[in-house]
Coordinates of C-alpha atoms and ligand atoms in Angstrom, one line a residue:
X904 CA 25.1 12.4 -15.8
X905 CA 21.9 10.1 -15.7
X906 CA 20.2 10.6 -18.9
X907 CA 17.2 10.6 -17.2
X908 CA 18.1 13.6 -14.5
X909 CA 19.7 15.9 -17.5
X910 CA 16.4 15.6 -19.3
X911 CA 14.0 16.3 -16.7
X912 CA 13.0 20.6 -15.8
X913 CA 14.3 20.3 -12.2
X914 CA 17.6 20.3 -10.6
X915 CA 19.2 18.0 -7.7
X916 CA 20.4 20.0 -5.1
X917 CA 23.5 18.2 -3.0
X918 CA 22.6 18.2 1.3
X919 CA 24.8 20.5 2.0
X920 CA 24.5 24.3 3.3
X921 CA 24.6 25.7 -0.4
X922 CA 21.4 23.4 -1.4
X923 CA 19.5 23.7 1.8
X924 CA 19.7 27.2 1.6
X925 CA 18.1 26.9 -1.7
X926 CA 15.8 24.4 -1.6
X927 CA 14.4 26.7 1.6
X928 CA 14.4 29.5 -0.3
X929 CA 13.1 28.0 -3.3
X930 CA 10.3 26.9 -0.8
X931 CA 9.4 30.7 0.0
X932 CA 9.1 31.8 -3.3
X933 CA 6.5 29.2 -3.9
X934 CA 8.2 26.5 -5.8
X935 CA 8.2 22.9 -5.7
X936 CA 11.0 20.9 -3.7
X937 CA 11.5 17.5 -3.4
X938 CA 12.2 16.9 0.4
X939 CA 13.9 14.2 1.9
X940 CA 12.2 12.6 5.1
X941 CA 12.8 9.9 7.2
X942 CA 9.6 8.2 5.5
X943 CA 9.5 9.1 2.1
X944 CA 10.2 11.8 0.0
X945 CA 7.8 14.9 0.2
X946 CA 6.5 16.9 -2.6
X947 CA 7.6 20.2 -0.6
X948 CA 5.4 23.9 -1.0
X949 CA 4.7 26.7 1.2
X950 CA 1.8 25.9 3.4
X951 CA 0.6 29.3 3.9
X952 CA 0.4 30.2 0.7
X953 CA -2.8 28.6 -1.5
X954 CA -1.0 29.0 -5.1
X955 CA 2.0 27.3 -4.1
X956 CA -0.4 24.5 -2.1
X957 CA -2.1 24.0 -5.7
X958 CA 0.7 23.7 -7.7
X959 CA 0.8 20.4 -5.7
X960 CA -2.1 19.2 -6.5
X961 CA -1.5 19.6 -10.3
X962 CA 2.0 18.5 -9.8
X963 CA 1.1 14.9 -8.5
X964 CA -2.4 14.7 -10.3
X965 CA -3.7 14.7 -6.9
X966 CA -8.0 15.7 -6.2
X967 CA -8.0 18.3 -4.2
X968 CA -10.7 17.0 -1.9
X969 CA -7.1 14.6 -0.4
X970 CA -5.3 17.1 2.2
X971 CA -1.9 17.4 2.5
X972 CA 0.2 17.3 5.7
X973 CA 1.7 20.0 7.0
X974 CA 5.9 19.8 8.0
X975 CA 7.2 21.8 10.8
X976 CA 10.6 22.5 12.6
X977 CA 9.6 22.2 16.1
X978 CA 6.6 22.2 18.7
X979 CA 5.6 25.2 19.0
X980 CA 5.6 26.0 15.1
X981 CA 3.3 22.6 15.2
X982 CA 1.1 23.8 18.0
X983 CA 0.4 27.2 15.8
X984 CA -1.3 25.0 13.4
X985 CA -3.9 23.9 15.4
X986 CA -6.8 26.0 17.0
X987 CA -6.0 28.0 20.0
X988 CA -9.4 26.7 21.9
X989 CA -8.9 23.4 22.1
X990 CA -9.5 21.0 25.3
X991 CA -7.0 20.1 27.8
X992 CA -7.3 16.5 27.0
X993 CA -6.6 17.7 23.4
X994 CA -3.3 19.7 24.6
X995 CA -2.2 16.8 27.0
X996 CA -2.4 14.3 24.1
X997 CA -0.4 16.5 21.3
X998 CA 2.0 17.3 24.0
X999 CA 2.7 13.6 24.7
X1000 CA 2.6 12.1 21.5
X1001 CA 4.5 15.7 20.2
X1002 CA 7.2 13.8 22.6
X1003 CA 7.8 11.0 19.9
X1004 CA 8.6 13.8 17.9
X1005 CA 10.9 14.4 15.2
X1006 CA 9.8 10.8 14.3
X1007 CA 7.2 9.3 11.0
X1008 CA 4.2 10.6 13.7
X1009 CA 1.1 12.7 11.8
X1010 CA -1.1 14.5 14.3
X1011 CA -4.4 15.1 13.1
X1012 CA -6.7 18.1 15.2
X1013 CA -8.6 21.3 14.8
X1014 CA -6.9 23.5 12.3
X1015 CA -6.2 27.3 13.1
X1016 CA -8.0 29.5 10.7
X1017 CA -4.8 31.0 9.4
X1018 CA -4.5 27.6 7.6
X1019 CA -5.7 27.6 3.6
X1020 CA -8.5 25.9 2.9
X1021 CA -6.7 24.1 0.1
X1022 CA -4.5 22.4 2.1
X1023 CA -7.2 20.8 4.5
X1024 CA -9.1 20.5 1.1
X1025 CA -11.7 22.1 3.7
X1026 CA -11.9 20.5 6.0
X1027 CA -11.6 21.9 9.5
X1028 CA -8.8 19.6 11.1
X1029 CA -5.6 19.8 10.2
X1030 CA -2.1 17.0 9.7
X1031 CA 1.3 18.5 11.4
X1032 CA 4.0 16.5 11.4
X1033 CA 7.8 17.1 12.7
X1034 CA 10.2 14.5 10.2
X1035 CA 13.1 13.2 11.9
X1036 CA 15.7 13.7 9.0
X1037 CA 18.9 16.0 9.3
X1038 CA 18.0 17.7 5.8
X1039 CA 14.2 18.3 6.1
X1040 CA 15.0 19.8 9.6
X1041 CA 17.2 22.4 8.3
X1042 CA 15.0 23.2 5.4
X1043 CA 11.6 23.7 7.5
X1044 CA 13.8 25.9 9.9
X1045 CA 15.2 28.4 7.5
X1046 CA 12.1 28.4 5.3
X1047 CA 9.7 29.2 9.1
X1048 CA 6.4 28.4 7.2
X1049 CA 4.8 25.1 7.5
X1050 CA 5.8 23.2 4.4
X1051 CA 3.1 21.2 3.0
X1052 CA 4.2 17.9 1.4
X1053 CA 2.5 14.8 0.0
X1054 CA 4.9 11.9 -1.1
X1055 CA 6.5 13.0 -4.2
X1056 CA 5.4 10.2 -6.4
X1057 CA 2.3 10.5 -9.3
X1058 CA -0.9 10.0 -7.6
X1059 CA -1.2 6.7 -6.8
X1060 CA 1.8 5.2 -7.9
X1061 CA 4.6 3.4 -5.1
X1062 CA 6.4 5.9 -3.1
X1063 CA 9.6 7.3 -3.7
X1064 CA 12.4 6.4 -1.1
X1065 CA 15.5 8.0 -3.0
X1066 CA 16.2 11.6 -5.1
X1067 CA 16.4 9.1 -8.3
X1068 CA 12.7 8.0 -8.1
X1069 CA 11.1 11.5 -7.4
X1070 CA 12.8 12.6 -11.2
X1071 CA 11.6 9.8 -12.3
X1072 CA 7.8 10.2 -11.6
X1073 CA 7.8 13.9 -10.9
X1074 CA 11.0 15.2 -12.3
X1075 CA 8.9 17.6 -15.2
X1076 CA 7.3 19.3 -12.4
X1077 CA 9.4 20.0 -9.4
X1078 CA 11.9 22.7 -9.8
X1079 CA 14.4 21.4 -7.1
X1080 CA 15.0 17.8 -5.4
X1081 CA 17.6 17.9 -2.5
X1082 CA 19.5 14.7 -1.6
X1083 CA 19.4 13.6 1.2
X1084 CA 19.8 9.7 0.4
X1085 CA 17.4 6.9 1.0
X1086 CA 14.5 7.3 3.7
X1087 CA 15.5 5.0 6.9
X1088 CA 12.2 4.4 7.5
X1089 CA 10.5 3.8 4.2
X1090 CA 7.3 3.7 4.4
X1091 CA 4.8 6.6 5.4
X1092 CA 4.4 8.2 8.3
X1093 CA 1.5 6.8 11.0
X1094 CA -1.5 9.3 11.0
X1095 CA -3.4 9.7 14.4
X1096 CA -6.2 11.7 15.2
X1097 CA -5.7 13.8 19.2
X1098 CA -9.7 13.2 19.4
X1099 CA -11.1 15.5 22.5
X1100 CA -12.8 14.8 25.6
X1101 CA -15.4 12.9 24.2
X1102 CA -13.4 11.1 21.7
X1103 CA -10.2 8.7 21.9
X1104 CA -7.3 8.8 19.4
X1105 CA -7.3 6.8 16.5
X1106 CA -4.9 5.9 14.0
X1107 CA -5.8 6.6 10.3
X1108 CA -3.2 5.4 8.7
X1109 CA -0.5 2.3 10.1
X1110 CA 2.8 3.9 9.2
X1111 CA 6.0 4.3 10.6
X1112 CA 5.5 4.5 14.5
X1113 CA 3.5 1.1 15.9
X1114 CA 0.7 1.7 17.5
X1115 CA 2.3 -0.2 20.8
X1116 CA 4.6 3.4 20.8
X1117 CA 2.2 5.2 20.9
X1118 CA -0.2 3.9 23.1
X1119 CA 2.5 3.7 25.8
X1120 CA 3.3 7.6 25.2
X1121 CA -0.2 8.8 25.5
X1122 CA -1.0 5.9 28.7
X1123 CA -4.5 5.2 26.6
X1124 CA -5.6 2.5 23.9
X1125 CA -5.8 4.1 20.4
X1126 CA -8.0 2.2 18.3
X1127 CA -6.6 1.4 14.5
X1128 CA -9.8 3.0 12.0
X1129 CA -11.3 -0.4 10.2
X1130 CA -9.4 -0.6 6.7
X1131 CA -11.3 0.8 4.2
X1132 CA -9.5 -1.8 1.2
X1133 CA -13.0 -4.1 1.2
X1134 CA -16.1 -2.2 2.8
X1135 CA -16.3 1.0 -0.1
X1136 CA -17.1 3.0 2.5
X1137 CA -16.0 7.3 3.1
X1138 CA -12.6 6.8 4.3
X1139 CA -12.0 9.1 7.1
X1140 CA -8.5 9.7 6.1
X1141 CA -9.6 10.7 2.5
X1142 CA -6.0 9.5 1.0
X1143 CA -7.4 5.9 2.7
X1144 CA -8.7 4.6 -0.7
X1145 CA -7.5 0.9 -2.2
X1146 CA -6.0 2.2 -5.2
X1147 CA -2.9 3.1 -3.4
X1148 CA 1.2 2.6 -3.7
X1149 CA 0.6 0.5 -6.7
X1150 CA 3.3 -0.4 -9.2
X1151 CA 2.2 -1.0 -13.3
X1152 CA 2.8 -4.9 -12.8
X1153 CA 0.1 -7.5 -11.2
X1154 CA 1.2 -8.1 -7.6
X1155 CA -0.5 -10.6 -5.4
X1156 CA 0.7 -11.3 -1.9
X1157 CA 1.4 -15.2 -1.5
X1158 CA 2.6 -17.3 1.8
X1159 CA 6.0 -17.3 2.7
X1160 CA 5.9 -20.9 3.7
X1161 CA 4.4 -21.8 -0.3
X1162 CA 7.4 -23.6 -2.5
X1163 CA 5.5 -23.7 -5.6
X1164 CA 4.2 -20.9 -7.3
X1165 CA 0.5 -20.9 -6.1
X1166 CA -2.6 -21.4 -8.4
X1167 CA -4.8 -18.3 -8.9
X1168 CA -7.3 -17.8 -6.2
X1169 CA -10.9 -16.6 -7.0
X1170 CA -10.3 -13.0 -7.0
X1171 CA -7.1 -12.9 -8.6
X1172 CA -8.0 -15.3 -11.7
X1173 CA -8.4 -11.9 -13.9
X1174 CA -6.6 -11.9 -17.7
X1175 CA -3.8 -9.8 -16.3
X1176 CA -2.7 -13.1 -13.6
X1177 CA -3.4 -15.9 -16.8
X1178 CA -1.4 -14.4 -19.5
X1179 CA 1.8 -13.9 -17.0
X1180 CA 5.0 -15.9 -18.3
X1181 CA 7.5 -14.7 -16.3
X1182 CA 6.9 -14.4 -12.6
X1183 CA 9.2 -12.4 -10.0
X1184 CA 9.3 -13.7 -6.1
X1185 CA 10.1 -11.1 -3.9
X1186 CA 10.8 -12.2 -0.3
X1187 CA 10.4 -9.8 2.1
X1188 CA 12.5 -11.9 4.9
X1189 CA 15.4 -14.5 4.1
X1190 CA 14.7 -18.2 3.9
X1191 CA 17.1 -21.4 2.7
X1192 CA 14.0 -22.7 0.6
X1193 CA 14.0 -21.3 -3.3
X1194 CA 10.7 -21.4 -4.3
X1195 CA 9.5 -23.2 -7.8
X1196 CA 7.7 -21.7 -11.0
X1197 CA 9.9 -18.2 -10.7
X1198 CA 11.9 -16.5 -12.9
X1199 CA 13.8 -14.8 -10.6
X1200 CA 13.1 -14.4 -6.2
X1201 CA 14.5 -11.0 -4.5
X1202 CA 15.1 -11.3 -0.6
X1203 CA 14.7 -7.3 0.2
X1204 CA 15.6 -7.9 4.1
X1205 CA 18.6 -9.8 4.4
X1206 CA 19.0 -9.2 8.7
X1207 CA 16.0 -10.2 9.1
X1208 CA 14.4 -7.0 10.0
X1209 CA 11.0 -5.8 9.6
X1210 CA 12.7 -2.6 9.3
X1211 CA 14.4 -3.1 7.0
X1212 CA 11.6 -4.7 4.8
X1213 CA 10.0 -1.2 4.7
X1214 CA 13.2 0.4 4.6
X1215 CA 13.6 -1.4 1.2
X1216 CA 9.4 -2.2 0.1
X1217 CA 9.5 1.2 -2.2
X1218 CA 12.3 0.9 -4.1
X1219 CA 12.1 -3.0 -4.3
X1220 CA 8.8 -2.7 -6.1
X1221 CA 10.2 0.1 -8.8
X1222 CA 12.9 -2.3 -9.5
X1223 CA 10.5 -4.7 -10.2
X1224 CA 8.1 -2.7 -11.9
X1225 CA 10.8 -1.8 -14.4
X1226 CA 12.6 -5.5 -14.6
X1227 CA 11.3 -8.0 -17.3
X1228 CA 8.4 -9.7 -15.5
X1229 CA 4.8 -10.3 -16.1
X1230 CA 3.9 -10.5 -12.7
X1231 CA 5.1 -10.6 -9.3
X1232 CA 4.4 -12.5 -6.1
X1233 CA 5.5 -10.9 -2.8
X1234 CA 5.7 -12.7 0.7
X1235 CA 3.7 -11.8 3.8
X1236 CA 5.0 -10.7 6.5
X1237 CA 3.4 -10.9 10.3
X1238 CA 1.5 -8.3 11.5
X1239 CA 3.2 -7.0 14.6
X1240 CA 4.8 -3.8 15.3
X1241 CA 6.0 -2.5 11.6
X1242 CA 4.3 -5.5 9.8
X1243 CA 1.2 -3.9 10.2
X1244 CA 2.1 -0.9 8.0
X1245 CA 4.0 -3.1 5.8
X1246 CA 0.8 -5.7 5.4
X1247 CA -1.1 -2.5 4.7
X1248 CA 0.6 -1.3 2.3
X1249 CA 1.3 -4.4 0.2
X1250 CA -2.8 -4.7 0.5
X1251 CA -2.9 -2.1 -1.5
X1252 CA -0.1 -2.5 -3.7
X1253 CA -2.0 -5.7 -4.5
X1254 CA -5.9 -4.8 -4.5
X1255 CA -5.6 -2.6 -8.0
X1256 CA -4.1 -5.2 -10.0
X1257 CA -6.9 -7.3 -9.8
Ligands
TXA674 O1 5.4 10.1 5.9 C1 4.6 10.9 5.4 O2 3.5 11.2 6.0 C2 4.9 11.5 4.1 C3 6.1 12.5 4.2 C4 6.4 13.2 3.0 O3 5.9 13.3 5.3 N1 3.8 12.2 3.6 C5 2.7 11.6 3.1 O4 1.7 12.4 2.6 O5 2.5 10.4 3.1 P1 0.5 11.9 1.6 O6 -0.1 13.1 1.2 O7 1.0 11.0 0.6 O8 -0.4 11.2 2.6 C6 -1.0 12.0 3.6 C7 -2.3 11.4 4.1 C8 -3.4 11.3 3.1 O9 -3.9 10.0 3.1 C9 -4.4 12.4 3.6 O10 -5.7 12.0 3.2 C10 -4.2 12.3 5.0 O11 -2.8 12.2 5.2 N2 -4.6 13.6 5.7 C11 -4.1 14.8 5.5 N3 -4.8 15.7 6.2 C12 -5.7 15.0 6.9 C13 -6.8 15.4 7.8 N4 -7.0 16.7 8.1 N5 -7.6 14.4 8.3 C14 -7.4 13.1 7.9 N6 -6.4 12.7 7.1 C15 -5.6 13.7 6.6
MG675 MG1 1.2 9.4 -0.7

């Protein structure tokens, strides 16, 4: 067995009947589960209970003013989270978008009062999401609570896509991880906020589901929440903060069209960028040219794919966070449809090593 998974507290459950059934049951006792999703991995507690919500927070060395989402089975388990009075523009809304549904969609609305304060670190709207994944499904049906889960990685740390990396970060503190494999998607889930007569949706968070989806589902524009990465300013999605998905290693994010390794700009020309000898490229999409001044270049999409550039991002930058490099250059990628999550996160990958 891995060295690594004998020596950490919790145990890997297999995704079959035997480990669901635990991992659920484990959930309703108030213990920790590592949960696969289509996006990422969740750091899975009972959502109806406040000391099982908190062991979260200490788990991940999370502050507790950063909510967590809630995970549910089906509709009307998500519907139950929210208020009972809410508008019909509010109802019309969840029950379109609740249409893209089990999918990497966060809906974001008035919370019922039966939900903990903890979990909406009080605030009084509420994130319910359904995840499309075979194993999570089964889980959140047998447990029937709403599961909170934050992606099971430290705080601020890159997010884990596989079983593997949630013992790695968190494997001390959770008492159960199920297997499920990797995440399809890869990256996080989109967050968007129902808004109410007065207000339009809005995305929080570029994730999984393009905002093109979304806006044909609902028949209305949803406006995309300015990044908070530059201005400083109150986040509205509190999680929202630059120091985000980070690995230990400088990243910068470079052209894909540069052949030599390019010359520090202004704001990267810190000690951390000048003392670098050995530099990893990682392309995120293939190309013919190999680019100069590298000690090694990773292609992590070899179709082509956007998808499969976030299907890969996660694990790509753990590899290269524990390979034998000083820093590392990643390649751009356009921002349409899933670029625009992917852009994002790399953004943030890239603002705290600066
Ligand atoms: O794909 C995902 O969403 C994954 C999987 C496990 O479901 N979960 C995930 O959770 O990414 P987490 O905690 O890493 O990110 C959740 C984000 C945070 O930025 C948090 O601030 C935001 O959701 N959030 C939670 N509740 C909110 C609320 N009521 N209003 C605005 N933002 C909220
Ligand atoms: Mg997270």
């Amino acid at each position: 067995m891995d060295p690594l998974i004998s020596s950490a507290r919790c145990r890997i459950l297999a995704a079959d009947a035997e480990g669901v059934a635990k991992a659920a049951e484990a959930i309703r006792e108030g213990l920790l589960v590592g949960l696969p999703t289509e996006t990422v991995y969740g750091l899975a507690a009972r959502g109806d209970d406040e000391r099982a919500a908190a062991r979260i927070f200490a788990a991940k060395g999370r502050p507790e003013s950063n909510p967590l989402i809630l995970h549910v089975a089906d509709m009307a388990s998500a519907r139950s989270c929210f208020t009972d009075q809410w508008d019909a523009m509010t109802q019309r809304r969840f029950e379109r978008a609740g249409k893209l549904w089990p999918g990497p969609l966060t809906l974001v609305g008035p919370k019922h009062e039966r939900i903990p304060a903890i979990v909406t670190a009080g605030q009084d709207t509420v994130a319910v999401r359904i995840p499309d994944h075979r194993v999570a499904q089964m889980v959140l049906s047998l447990a029937g609570v709403p599961v909170a889960a934050p992606s099971a990685n430290v705080s601020n740390y890159v997010s884990p896509t596989t079983a593997a990396h949630v013992v790695e970060g968190l494997g001390d503190h959770v008492d159960w991880v199920i297997d499920g494999g990797p995440c399809s998607v890869g990256i996080e889930s989109t967050i968007m906020t129902l808004g109410d007569d007065h207000t339009s949706p809005m995305i929080l968070r570029a994730g999984g589901l393009d905002v093109a989806t979304l806006e044909k589902q609902l028949g209305e524009v949803v406006s995309v929440v300015q990044k908070s990465i530059e201005t400083g300013k109150t986040p509205v999605t509190p999680g929202q903060f630059a120091k985000h998905y980070s690995p230990r290693k400088p990243l910068r994010i470079v052209d894909p069209r540069s052949i030599k390794r390019p010359p520090f700009g202004d704001h990267e020309s810190s000690e951390v960028f000048a003392g670098a000898a050995r530099w990893l490229r990682i392309r995120c999409l293939p190309s013919p040219v190999i680019p100069e001044g590298y000690d090694a270049v990773w292609t992590i999409a070899s179709s082509g794919k956007l998808s499969e550039v976030a299907a890969g991002l996660y694990a790509v930058l753990r590899r290269a966070d524990a390979g034998p490099f000083d820093a590392i250059d990643i390649e751009s990628v356009d921002e349409t449809g899933l670029g625009v999550a992917i852009m994002d996160r790399l953004r943030r990958a890239a603002h705290q090593s600066r």
